[in-house]
């Protein structure tokens, strides 16, 4: 998979991504990312990429041309591994879910645009027709952290990204989960068996793997019911009640 990122803060990406799972996945040749500075495509001598909003109001708006040229430049670069899925990180986007992450993880080439300022001129959004994605209902200062969140979530799903341990581990448990939809995790314990008067649940020391599995699944369901009942309502896929979690339609990206 190839990922291009367009941003006004290119220096934010490398330290975060190279230090975590995406860094290992890149070293293993599963993914590569290229971070482009939108400002390099400003065509004025002050490298200005924003301007005051028509109609007045606070803040600045990212102008069309540098972003348009930055996209054209990034997409013209080899290799053409397949069609590019364009993504704009924006508070107005569709909420990110694991279903959407899984969909994006199957694409050969992604281009992510991290906005800053109050927003991006709507006409370049119309022209680029990107998938618009938000990572949640809270206000951040830009789309850079959301782009990194998205890259992390996608890359760890690429076959081989987590090493041998995961595919097997995920498998044995995910069957059980599927019939219950997406569940919160069960509690975990390690040594010592007693810590500050608190004991590890007896069942986990029993060596009876079937009972342990059953106990864990019960705890998962119990916790999900207590903390996130919205996850249980749902359709196994994610949440049919939530139109935001349906797969991306072909005409939508
Ligand atoms: C006052 C109106 N604000 C919209 C809620 C303006 C505004 C706030 C934050 C405009 C841009 C931003 C910067 N945030 C993002 O670009 C962003 C974001 C976020 O703030 N929360 C969750 N997901 C995302 S994805 C991109």
PDB file of C-alpha atoms and ligand atoms in Angstrom:
ATOM      1  CA  UNK A   1       0.000   0.000   0.000  1.00  0.00           C
ATOM      2  CA  UNK A   2       1.150   3.518  -0.806  1.00  0.00           C
ATOM      3  CA  UNK A   3      -0.087   6.460   1.285  1.00  0.00           C
ATOM      4  CA  UNK A   4       0.449  10.100   0.340  1.00  0.00           C
ATOM      5  CA  UNK A   5      -0.214  12.721   3.004  1.00  0.00           C
ATOM      6  CA  UNK A   6      -0.757  16.406   2.189  1.00  0.00           C
ATOM      7  CA  UNK A   7      -0.260  18.812   5.082  1.00  0.00           C
ATOM      8  CA  UNK A   8       1.063  22.191   6.177  1.00  0.00           C
ATOM      9  CA  UNK A   9       2.932  20.457   9.035  1.00  0.00           C
ATOM     10  CA  UNK A  10       4.923  17.683   7.353  1.00  0.00           C
ATOM     11  CA  UNK A  11       7.398  17.471  10.234  1.00  0.00           C
ATOM     12  CA  UNK A  12       4.692  16.066  12.546  1.00  0.00           C
ATOM     13  CA  UNK A  13       4.417  12.714  10.785  1.00  0.00           C
ATOM     14  CA  UNK A  14       7.765  10.970  10.677  1.00  0.00           C
ATOM     15  CA  UNK A  15       8.532  10.726  14.425  1.00  0.00           C
ATOM     16  CA  UNK A  16       5.076   9.399  15.311  1.00  0.00           C
ATOM     17  CA  UNK A  17       4.676   6.941  12.451  1.00  0.00           C
ATOM     18  CA  UNK A  18       8.245   5.628  12.406  1.00  0.00           C
ATOM     19  CA  UNK A  19       8.143   4.884  16.157  1.00  0.00           C
ATOM     20  CA  UNK A  20       5.070   2.621  16.037  1.00  0.00           C
ATOM     21  CA  UNK A  21       3.579  -0.291  14.096  1.00  0.00           C
ATOM     22  CA  UNK A  22       3.511   1.654  10.813  1.00  0.00           C
ATOM     23  CA  UNK A  23       7.290   2.056  11.131  1.00  0.00           C
ATOM     24  CA  UNK A  24       7.763  -1.703  11.391  1.00  0.00           C
ATOM     25  CA  UNK A  25       5.310  -2.320   8.562  1.00  0.00           C
ATOM     26  CA  UNK A  26       7.244   0.086   6.349  1.00  0.00           C
ATOM     27  CA  UNK A  27      10.546  -1.625   7.206  1.00  0.00           C
ATOM     28  CA  UNK A  28       8.874  -4.919   6.223  1.00  0.00           C
ATOM     29  CA  UNK A  29       7.818  -3.443   2.859  1.00  0.00           C
ATOM     30  CA  UNK A  30       4.069  -3.668   3.550  1.00  0.00           C
ATOM     31  CA  UNK A  31       3.418   0.054   3.259  1.00  0.00           C
ATOM     32  CA  UNK A  32       5.184   3.261   2.404  1.00  0.00           C
ATOM     33  CA  UNK A  33       4.069   6.837   2.999  1.00  0.00           C
ATOM     34  CA  UNK A  34       5.153  10.109   1.458  1.00  0.00           C
ATOM     35  CA  UNK A  35       4.435  13.371   3.243  1.00  0.00           C
ATOM     36  CA  UNK A  36       4.024  16.446   1.047  1.00  0.00           C
ATOM     37  CA  UNK A  37       4.074  20.077   2.181  1.00  0.00           C
ATOM     38  CA  UNK A  38       1.084  21.859   0.638  1.00  0.00           C
ATOM     39  CA  UNK A  39       3.025  25.098   1.021  1.00  0.00           C
ATOM     40  CA  UNK A  40       5.535  23.913  -1.585  1.00  0.00           C
ATOM     41  CA  UNK A  41       2.728  24.398  -4.128  1.00  0.00           C
ATOM     42  CA  UNK A  42       1.879  27.988  -3.217  1.00  0.00           C
ATOM     43  CA  UNK A  43       2.404  30.038  -6.365  1.00  0.00           C
ATOM     44  CA  UNK A  44       3.024  33.380  -4.695  1.00  0.00           C
ATOM     45  CA  UNK A  45       6.273  34.700  -3.312  1.00  0.00           C
ATOM     46  CA  UNK A  46       5.070  34.715   0.302  1.00  0.00           C
ATOM     47  CA  UNK A  47       4.068  31.047   0.118  1.00  0.00           C
ATOM     48  CA  UNK A  48       0.617  32.027   1.304  1.00  0.00           C
ATOM     49  CA  UNK A  49      -1.881  29.133   1.310  1.00  0.00           C
ATOM     50  CA  UNK A  50      -4.777  30.726   3.205  1.00  0.00           C
ATOM     51  CA  UNK A  51      -6.982  33.797   2.854  1.00  0.00           C
ATOM     52  CA  UNK A  52      -9.863  35.570   4.609  1.00  0.00           C
ATOM     53  CA  UNK A  53     -13.322  34.021   4.251  1.00  0.00           C
ATOM     54  CA  UNK A  54     -15.776  35.581   1.792  1.00  0.00           C
ATOM     55  CA  UNK A  55     -18.756  36.744   3.845  1.00  0.00           C
ATOM     56  CA  UNK A  56     -16.513  37.658   6.748  1.00  0.00           C
ATOM     57  CA  UNK A  57     -15.962  35.933  10.038  1.00  0.00           C
ATOM     58  CA  UNK A  58     -13.073  34.655  12.101  1.00  0.00           C
ATOM     59  CA  UNK A  59     -10.218  32.481  10.943  1.00  0.00           C
ATOM     60  CA  UNK A  60      -8.676  31.767   7.578  1.00  0.00           C
ATOM     61  CA  UNK A  61      -9.623  29.440   4.728  1.00  0.00           C
ATOM     62  CA  UNK A  62      -7.215  27.234   2.778  1.00  0.00           C
ATOM     63  CA  UNK A  63      -7.230  28.395  -0.851  1.00  0.00           C
ATOM     64  CA  UNK A  64      -7.933  25.980  -3.725  1.00  0.00           C
ATOM     65  CA  UNK A  65      -4.882  26.148  -5.974  1.00  0.00           C
ATOM     66  CA  UNK A  66      -2.000  24.919  -3.759  1.00  0.00           C
ATOM     67  CA  UNK A  67      -4.045  21.960  -2.544  1.00  0.00           C
ATOM     68  CA  UNK A  68      -5.195  21.079  -6.077  1.00  0.00           C
ATOM     69  CA  UNK A  69      -1.614  21.222  -7.372  1.00  0.00           C
ATOM     70  CA  UNK A  70      -0.300  19.220  -4.401  1.00  0.00           C
ATOM     71  CA  UNK A  71      -2.836  16.451  -5.133  1.00  0.00           C
ATOM     72  CA  UNK A  72      -1.961  16.424  -8.853  1.00  0.00           C
ATOM     73  CA  UNK A  73       1.742  16.237  -8.007  1.00  0.00           C
ATOM     74  CA  UNK A  74       1.369  13.426  -5.452  1.00  0.00           C
ATOM     75  CA  UNK A  75      -0.917  11.361  -7.680  1.00  0.00           C
ATOM     76  CA  UNK A  76       1.405  11.729 -10.672  1.00  0.00           C
ATOM     77  CA  UNK A  77       4.198  10.009  -8.763  1.00  0.00           C
ATOM     78  CA  UNK A  78       4.962   6.369  -9.440  1.00  0.00           C
ATOM     79  CA  UNK A  79       4.152   3.665  -8.757  1.00  0.00           C
ATOM     80  CA  UNK A  80       0.582   3.633 -10.031  1.00  0.00           C
ATOM     81  CA  UNK A  81      -0.346   0.639  -7.896  1.00  0.00           C
ATOM     82  CA  UNK A  82      -4.038   1.160  -8.571  1.00  0.00           C
ATOM     83  CA  UNK A  83      -6.726   3.804  -8.238  1.00  0.00           C
ATOM     84  CA  UNK A  84      -6.116   6.392  -5.500  1.00  0.00           C
ATOM     85  CA  UNK A  85      -8.682   6.752  -2.732  1.00  0.00           C
ATOM     86  CA  UNK A  86      -8.719  10.420  -1.722  1.00  0.00           C
ATOM     87  CA  UNK A  87      -9.511  11.230   1.906  1.00  0.00           C
ATOM     88  CA  UNK A  88     -10.050  14.623   3.538  1.00  0.00           C
ATOM     89  CA  UNK A  89      -9.787  14.649   7.337  1.00  0.00           C
ATOM     90  CA  UNK A  90     -12.441  17.105   8.496  1.00  0.00           C
ATOM     91  CA  UNK A  91     -14.779  17.619  11.475  1.00  0.00           C
ATOM     92  CA  UNK A  92     -17.639  17.500   8.909  1.00  0.00           C
ATOM     93  CA  UNK A  93     -16.689  13.997   7.786  1.00  0.00           C
ATOM     94  CA  UNK A  94     -18.257  10.617   8.332  1.00  0.00           C
ATOM     95  CA  UNK A  95     -17.275   9.244  11.770  1.00  0.00           C
ATOM     96  CA  UNK A  96     -14.414   6.744  11.583  1.00  0.00           C
ATOM     97  CA  UNK A  97     -15.330   3.156  12.494  1.00  0.00           C
ATOM     98  CA  UNK A  98     -13.451  -0.138  12.316  1.00  0.00           C
ATOM     99  CA  UNK A  99     -15.644  -1.127   9.352  1.00  0.00           C
ATOM    100  CA  UNK A 100     -14.454   1.918   7.446  1.00  0.00           C
ATOM    101  CA  UNK A 101     -10.845   1.211   8.479  1.00  0.00           C
ATOM    102  CA  UNK A 102     -11.193  -2.354   7.122  1.00  0.00           C
ATOM    103  CA  UNK A 103     -12.566  -1.036   3.855  1.00  0.00           C
ATOM    104  CA  UNK A 104      -9.673   1.420   3.472  1.00  0.00           C
ATOM    105  CA  UNK A 105      -7.087  -1.239   4.363  1.00  0.00           C
ATOM    106  CA  UNK A 106      -8.035  -3.096   1.163  1.00  0.00           C
ATOM    107  CA  UNK A 107      -7.199  -0.134  -1.104  1.00  0.00           C
ATOM    108  CA  UNK A 108      -3.864  -0.093  -2.917  1.00  0.00           C
ATOM    109  CA  UNK A 109      -3.258   3.626  -2.702  1.00  0.00           C
ATOM    110  CA  UNK A 110      -4.549   6.322  -0.336  1.00  0.00           C
ATOM    111  CA  UNK A 111      -4.112  10.086  -0.412  1.00  0.00           C
ATOM    112  CA  UNK A 112      -4.901  11.900   2.832  1.00  0.00           C
ATOM    113  CA  UNK A 113      -5.405  15.632   3.120  1.00  0.00           C
ATOM    114  CA  UNK A 114      -4.968  17.140   6.579  1.00  0.00           C
ATOM    115  CA  UNK A 115      -6.664  20.519   6.744  1.00  0.00           C
ATOM    116  CA  UNK A 116      -5.748  23.321   9.064  1.00  0.00           C
ATOM    117  CA  UNK A 117      -7.268  26.774   9.616  1.00  0.00           C
ATOM    118  CA  UNK A 118     -11.050  27.120   9.760  1.00  0.00           C
ATOM    119  CA  UNK A 119     -11.434  24.939   6.717  1.00  0.00           C
ATOM    120  CA  UNK A 120     -10.766  24.373   3.044  1.00  0.00           C
ATOM    121  CA  UNK A 121     -12.466  26.294   0.197  1.00  0.00           C
ATOM    122  CA  UNK A 122     -15.513  24.152  -0.659  1.00  0.00           C
ATOM    123  CA  UNK A 123     -14.832  24.312  -4.404  1.00  0.00           C
ATOM    124  CA  UNK A 124     -11.601  22.329  -4.206  1.00  0.00           C
ATOM    125  CA  UNK A 125     -13.385  19.758  -2.034  1.00  0.00           C
ATOM    126  CA  UNK A 126     -16.065  19.484  -4.735  1.00  0.00           C
ATOM    127  CA  UNK A 127     -13.422  19.137  -7.445  1.00  0.00           C
ATOM    128  CA  UNK A 128     -11.346  16.526  -5.577  1.00  0.00           C
ATOM    129  CA  UNK A 129     -14.450  14.667  -4.384  1.00  0.00           C
ATOM    130  CA  UNK A 130     -12.657  12.990  -1.466  1.00  0.00           C
ATOM    131  CA  UNK A 131     -14.099  10.693   1.151  1.00  0.00           C
ATOM    132  CA  UNK A 132     -14.540  13.044   4.141  1.00  0.00           C
ATOM    133  CA  UNK A 133     -13.676  11.460   7.484  1.00  0.00           C
ATOM    134  CA  UNK A 134     -13.808  12.691  11.114  1.00  0.00           C
ATOM    135  CA  UNK A 135     -12.240  10.756  14.000  1.00  0.00           C
ATOM    136  CA  UNK A 136     -14.873  11.888  16.526  1.00  0.00           C
ATOM    137  CA  UNK A 137     -16.943  14.679  17.943  1.00  0.00           C
ATOM    138  CA  UNK A 138     -14.296  16.821  19.615  1.00  0.00           C
ATOM    139  CA  UNK A 139     -12.336  19.747  18.286  1.00  0.00           C
ATOM    140  CA  UNK A 140      -8.669  19.365  17.328  1.00  0.00           C
ATOM    141  CA  UNK A 141      -6.432  22.037  15.853  1.00  0.00           C
ATOM    142  CA  UNK A 142      -5.902  20.287  12.534  1.00  0.00           C
ATOM    143  CA  UNK A 143      -6.262  17.121  10.503  1.00  0.00           C
ATOM    144  CA  UNK A 144      -2.699  15.884  11.098  1.00  0.00           C
ATOM    145  CA  UNK A 145      -3.348  13.791  14.214  1.00  0.00           C
ATOM    146  CA  UNK A 146      -6.520  12.361  12.625  1.00  0.00           C
ATOM    147  CA  UNK A 147      -4.492  11.374   9.530  1.00  0.00           C
ATOM    148  CA  UNK A 148      -1.963   9.598  11.761  1.00  0.00           C
ATOM    149  CA  UNK A 149      -4.763   7.880  13.689  1.00  0.00           C
ATOM    150  CA  UNK A 150      -6.186   6.654  10.398  1.00  0.00           C
ATOM    151  CA  UNK A 151      -2.796   5.458   9.110  1.00  0.00           C
ATOM    152  CA  UNK A 152      -2.141   3.576  12.366  1.00  0.00           C
ATOM    153  CA  UNK A 153      -5.565   1.918  12.302  1.00  0.00           C
ATOM    154  CA  UNK A 154      -5.186   0.889   8.640  1.00  0.00           C
ATOM    155  CA  UNK A 155      -1.585  -0.297   8.678  1.00  0.00           C
ATOM    156  CA  UNK A 156      -1.998  -2.645  11.623  1.00  0.00           C
ATOM    157  CA  UNK A 157      -4.590  -4.531   9.524  1.00  0.00           C
ATOM    158  CA  UNK A 158      -2.225  -5.160   6.604  1.00  0.00           C
ATOM    159  CA  UNK A 159      -1.329  -8.860   6.482  1.00  0.00           C
ATOM    160  CA  UNK A 160       1.951  -9.351   8.337  1.00  0.00           C
ATOM    161  CA  UNK A 161       1.930  -5.987  10.122  1.00  0.00           C
ATOM    162  CA  UNK A 162       1.503  -7.422  13.603  1.00  0.00           C
ATOM    163  CA  UNK A 163       3.748 -10.417  13.142  1.00  0.00           C
ATOM    164  CA  UNK A 164       2.791 -14.072  13.433  1.00  0.00           C
ATOM    165  CA  UNK A 165       1.110 -13.794  16.825  1.00  0.00           C
ATOM    166  CA  UNK A 166      -1.897 -11.812  15.805  1.00  0.00           C
ATOM    167  CA  UNK A 167      -3.606 -13.538  12.913  1.00  0.00           C
ATOM    168  CA  UNK A 168      -3.833 -16.759  14.909  1.00  0.00           C
ATOM    169  CA  UNK A 169      -4.848 -15.055  18.142  1.00  0.00           C
ATOM    170  CA  UNK A 170      -7.407 -12.869  16.435  1.00  0.00           C
ATOM    171  CA  UNK A 171      -8.855 -15.870  14.630  1.00  0.00           C
ATOM    172  CA  UNK A 172      -9.741 -18.107  17.552  1.00  0.00           C
ATOM    173  CA  UNK A 173     -11.596 -15.355  19.311  1.00  0.00           C
ATOM    174  CA  UNK A 174     -13.124 -13.425  16.453  1.00  0.00           C
ATOM    175  CA  UNK A 175     -15.598 -16.179  15.555  1.00  0.00           C
ATOM    176  CA  UNK A 176     -17.181 -15.901  18.964  1.00  0.00           C
ATOM    177  CA  UNK A 177     -17.242 -12.141  18.657  1.00  0.00           C
ATOM    178  CA  UNK A 178     -18.904 -12.060  15.301  1.00  0.00           C
ATOM    179  CA  UNK A 179     -22.197 -13.375  16.618  1.00  0.00           C
ATOM    180  CA  UNK A 180     -22.185 -10.629  19.259  1.00  0.00           C
ATOM    181  CA  UNK A 181     -21.045  -7.781  17.079  1.00  0.00           C
ATOM    182  CA  UNK A 182     -18.023  -5.782  18.201  1.00  0.00           C
ATOM    183  CA  UNK A 183     -17.351  -6.219  21.893  1.00  0.00           C
ATOM    184  CA  UNK A 184     -15.173  -4.434  24.412  1.00  0.00           C
ATOM    185  CA  UNK A 185     -12.226  -6.429  25.675  1.00  0.00           C
ATOM    186  CA  UNK A 186     -12.265  -8.520  28.867  1.00  0.00           C
ATOM    187  CA  UNK A 187     -10.080  -7.629  31.886  1.00  0.00           C
ATOM    188  CA  UNK A 188      -6.489  -8.896  31.843  1.00  0.00           C
ATOM    189  CA  UNK A 189      -4.245 -10.105  34.678  1.00  0.00           C
ATOM    190  CA  UNK A 190      -0.622 -11.116  35.102  1.00  0.00           C
ATOM    191  CA  UNK A 191       1.702 -11.897  38.017  1.00  0.00           C
ATOM    192  CA  UNK A 192       1.638 -11.685  40.965  1.00  0.00           C
ATOM    193  CA  UNK A 193      -1.481 -13.730  41.799  1.00  0.00           C
ATOM    194  CA  UNK A 194      -2.186 -11.374  44.677  1.00  0.00           C
ATOM    195  CA  UNK A 195      -1.366  -7.655  44.626  1.00  0.00           C
ATOM    196  CA  UNK A 196      -2.281  -5.300  47.508  1.00  0.00           C
ATOM    197  CA  UNK A 197      -4.873  -7.813  48.668  1.00  0.00           C
ATOM    198  CA  UNK A 198      -6.453  -8.083  45.197  1.00  0.00           C
ATOM    199  CA  UNK A 199      -6.659 -11.592  43.735  1.00  0.00           C
ATOM    200  CA  UNK A 200      -6.654 -12.785  40.167  1.00  0.00           C
ATOM    201  CA  UNK A 201     -10.007 -14.448  39.272  1.00  0.00           C
ATOM    202  CA  UNK A 202      -9.684 -18.137  40.185  1.00  0.00           C
ATOM    203  CA  UNK A 203     -10.867 -19.382  36.785  1.00  0.00           C
ATOM    204  CA  UNK A 204      -7.827 -17.886  35.029  1.00  0.00           C
ATOM    205  CA  UNK A 205      -5.551 -20.074  37.170  1.00  0.00           C
ATOM    206  CA  UNK A 206      -7.569 -23.241  36.538  1.00  0.00           C
ATOM    207  CA  UNK A 207      -5.847 -24.265  33.312  1.00  0.00           C
ATOM    208  CA  UNK A 208      -9.267 -25.128  31.834  1.00  0.00           C
ATOM    209  CA  UNK A 209      -9.065 -23.288  28.504  1.00  0.00           C
ATOM    210  CA  UNK A 210     -12.691 -23.833  27.574  1.00  0.00           C
ATOM    211  CA  UNK A 211     -13.855 -22.337  30.892  1.00  0.00           C
ATOM    212  CA  UNK A 212     -11.381 -19.476  30.518  1.00  0.00           C
ATOM    213  CA  UNK A 213     -12.668 -18.698  27.012  1.00  0.00           C
ATOM    214  CA  UNK A 214     -16.279 -18.799  28.208  1.00  0.00           C
ATOM    215  CA  UNK A 215     -15.477 -16.578  31.205  1.00  0.00           C
ATOM    216  CA  UNK A 216     -13.705 -14.032  28.983  1.00  0.00           C
ATOM    217  CA  UNK A 217     -16.555 -13.887  26.506  1.00  0.00           C
ATOM    218  CA  UNK A 218     -19.041 -13.370  29.368  1.00  0.00           C
ATOM    219  CA  UNK A 219     -16.939 -10.512  30.760  1.00  0.00           C
ATOM    220  CA  UNK A 220     -16.763  -8.963  27.294  1.00  0.00           C
ATOM    221  CA  UNK A 221     -20.513  -9.049  26.875  1.00  0.00           C
ATOM    222  CA  UNK A 222     -21.086  -7.807  30.428  1.00  0.00           C
ATOM    223  CA  UNK A 223     -18.707  -4.863  30.023  1.00  0.00           C
ATOM    224  CA  UNK A 224     -20.128  -3.956  26.664  1.00  0.00           C
ATOM    225  CA  UNK A 225     -23.657  -4.005  28.108  1.00  0.00           C
ATOM    226  CA  UNK A 226     -22.549  -1.782  31.015  1.00  0.00           C
ATOM    227  CA  UNK A 227     -20.302   0.657  29.200  1.00  0.00           C
ATOM    228  CA  UNK A 228     -21.309   0.624  25.537  1.00  0.00           C
ATOM    229  CA  UNK A 229     -24.839  -0.743  25.113  1.00  0.00           C
ATOM    230  CA  UNK A 230     -24.925   1.010  21.738  1.00  0.00           C
ATOM    231  CA  UNK A 231     -22.467  -1.612  20.419  1.00  0.00           C
ATOM    232  CA  UNK A 232     -24.821  -4.493  21.264  1.00  0.00           C
ATOM    233  CA  UNK A 233     -27.845  -3.039  19.488  1.00  0.00           C
ATOM    234  CA  UNK A 234     -26.032  -3.325  16.342  1.00  0.00           C
ATOM    235  CA  UNK A 235     -25.724  -5.436  13.369  1.00  0.00           C
ATOM    236  CA  UNK A 236     -22.544  -7.530  13.605  1.00  0.00           C
ATOM    237  CA  UNK A 237     -20.972  -5.485  10.809  1.00  0.00           C
ATOM    238  CA  UNK A 238     -20.729  -2.482  13.092  1.00  0.00           C
ATOM    239  CA  UNK A 239     -23.995  -0.746  13.662  1.00  0.00           C
ATOM    240  CA  UNK A 240     -26.716  -0.682  11.039  1.00  0.00           C
ATOM    241  CA  UNK A 241     -28.554   1.845  13.158  1.00  0.00           C
ATOM    242  CA  UNK A 242     -25.612   4.093  12.463  1.00  0.00           C
ATOM    243  CA  UNK A 243     -25.563   5.015   8.784  1.00  0.00           C
ATOM    244  CA  UNK A 244     -22.045   6.307   9.324  1.00  0.00           C
ATOM    245  CA  UNK A 245     -20.644   2.796   9.686  1.00  0.00           C
ATOM    246  CA  UNK A 246     -21.902   1.271   6.452  1.00  0.00           C
ATOM    247  CA  UNK A 247     -19.229   0.404   3.896  1.00  0.00           C
ATOM    248  CA  UNK A 248     -18.090   3.085   1.506  1.00  0.00           C
ATOM    249  CA  UNK A 249     -20.156   2.993  -1.682  1.00  0.00           C
ATOM    250  CA  UNK A 250     -18.259   2.850  -4.972  1.00  0.00           C
ATOM    251  CA  UNK A 251     -19.496   6.306  -5.988  1.00  0.00           C
ATOM    252  CA  UNK A 252     -18.538   7.782  -2.635  1.00  0.00           C
ATOM    253  CA  UNK A 253     -14.761   7.879  -3.029  1.00  0.00           C
TER     254      UNK A 253
HETATM  255  C1  LIG B   1     -15.739  26.607  14.781  1.00  0.00           C
HETATM  256  C2  LIG B   1     -15.979  25.566  13.787  1.00  0.00           C
HETATM  257  N1  LIG B   1     -14.982  24.478  13.854  1.00  0.00           N
HETATM  258  C3  LIG B   1     -15.596  23.243  13.303  1.00  0.00           C
HETATM  259  C4  LIG B   1     -16.015  22.332  14.386  1.00  0.00           C
HETATM  260  C5  LIG B   1     -13.843  24.843  13.033  1.00  0.00           C
HETATM  261  C6  LIG B   1     -12.757  23.848  12.987  1.00  0.00           C
HETATM  262  C7  LIG B   1     -12.339  23.148  14.109  1.00  0.00           C
HETATM  263  C8  LIG B   1     -11.278  22.254  14.028  1.00  0.00           C
HETATM  264  C9  LIG B   1     -12.093  23.635  11.804  1.00  0.00           C
HETATM  265  C10 LIG B   1     -11.043  22.755  11.731  1.00  0.00           C
HETATM  266  C11 LIG B   1     -10.628  22.079  12.862  1.00  0.00           C
HETATM  267  C12 LIG B   1      -9.462  21.183  12.783  1.00  0.00           C
HETATM  268  N2  LIG B   1      -9.858  19.763  12.897  1.00  0.00           N
HETATM  269  C13 LIG B   1      -9.712  18.915  11.894  1.00  0.00           C
HETATM  270  O1  LIG B   1      -9.223  19.294  10.848  1.00  0.00           O
HETATM  271  C14 LIG B   1     -10.187  17.553  12.034  1.00  0.00           C
HETATM  272  C15 LIG B   1     -10.862  16.899  13.104  1.00  0.00           C
HETATM  273  C16 LIG B   1     -11.316  17.337  14.390  1.00  0.00           C
HETATM  274  O2  LIG B   1     -11.140  18.495  14.822  1.00  0.00           O
HETATM  275  N3  LIG B   1     -11.978  16.437  15.188  1.00  0.00           N
HETATM  276  C17 LIG B   1     -12.194  15.157  14.807  1.00  0.00           C
HETATM  277  N4  LIG B   1     -11.808  14.701  13.621  1.00  0.00           N
HETATM  278  C18 LIG B   1     -11.144  15.573  12.791  1.00  0.00           C
HETATM  279  S1  LIG B   1     -10.586  15.174  11.278  1.00  0.00           S
HETATM  280  C19 LIG B   1      -9.991  16.673  11.000  1.00  0.00           C
END
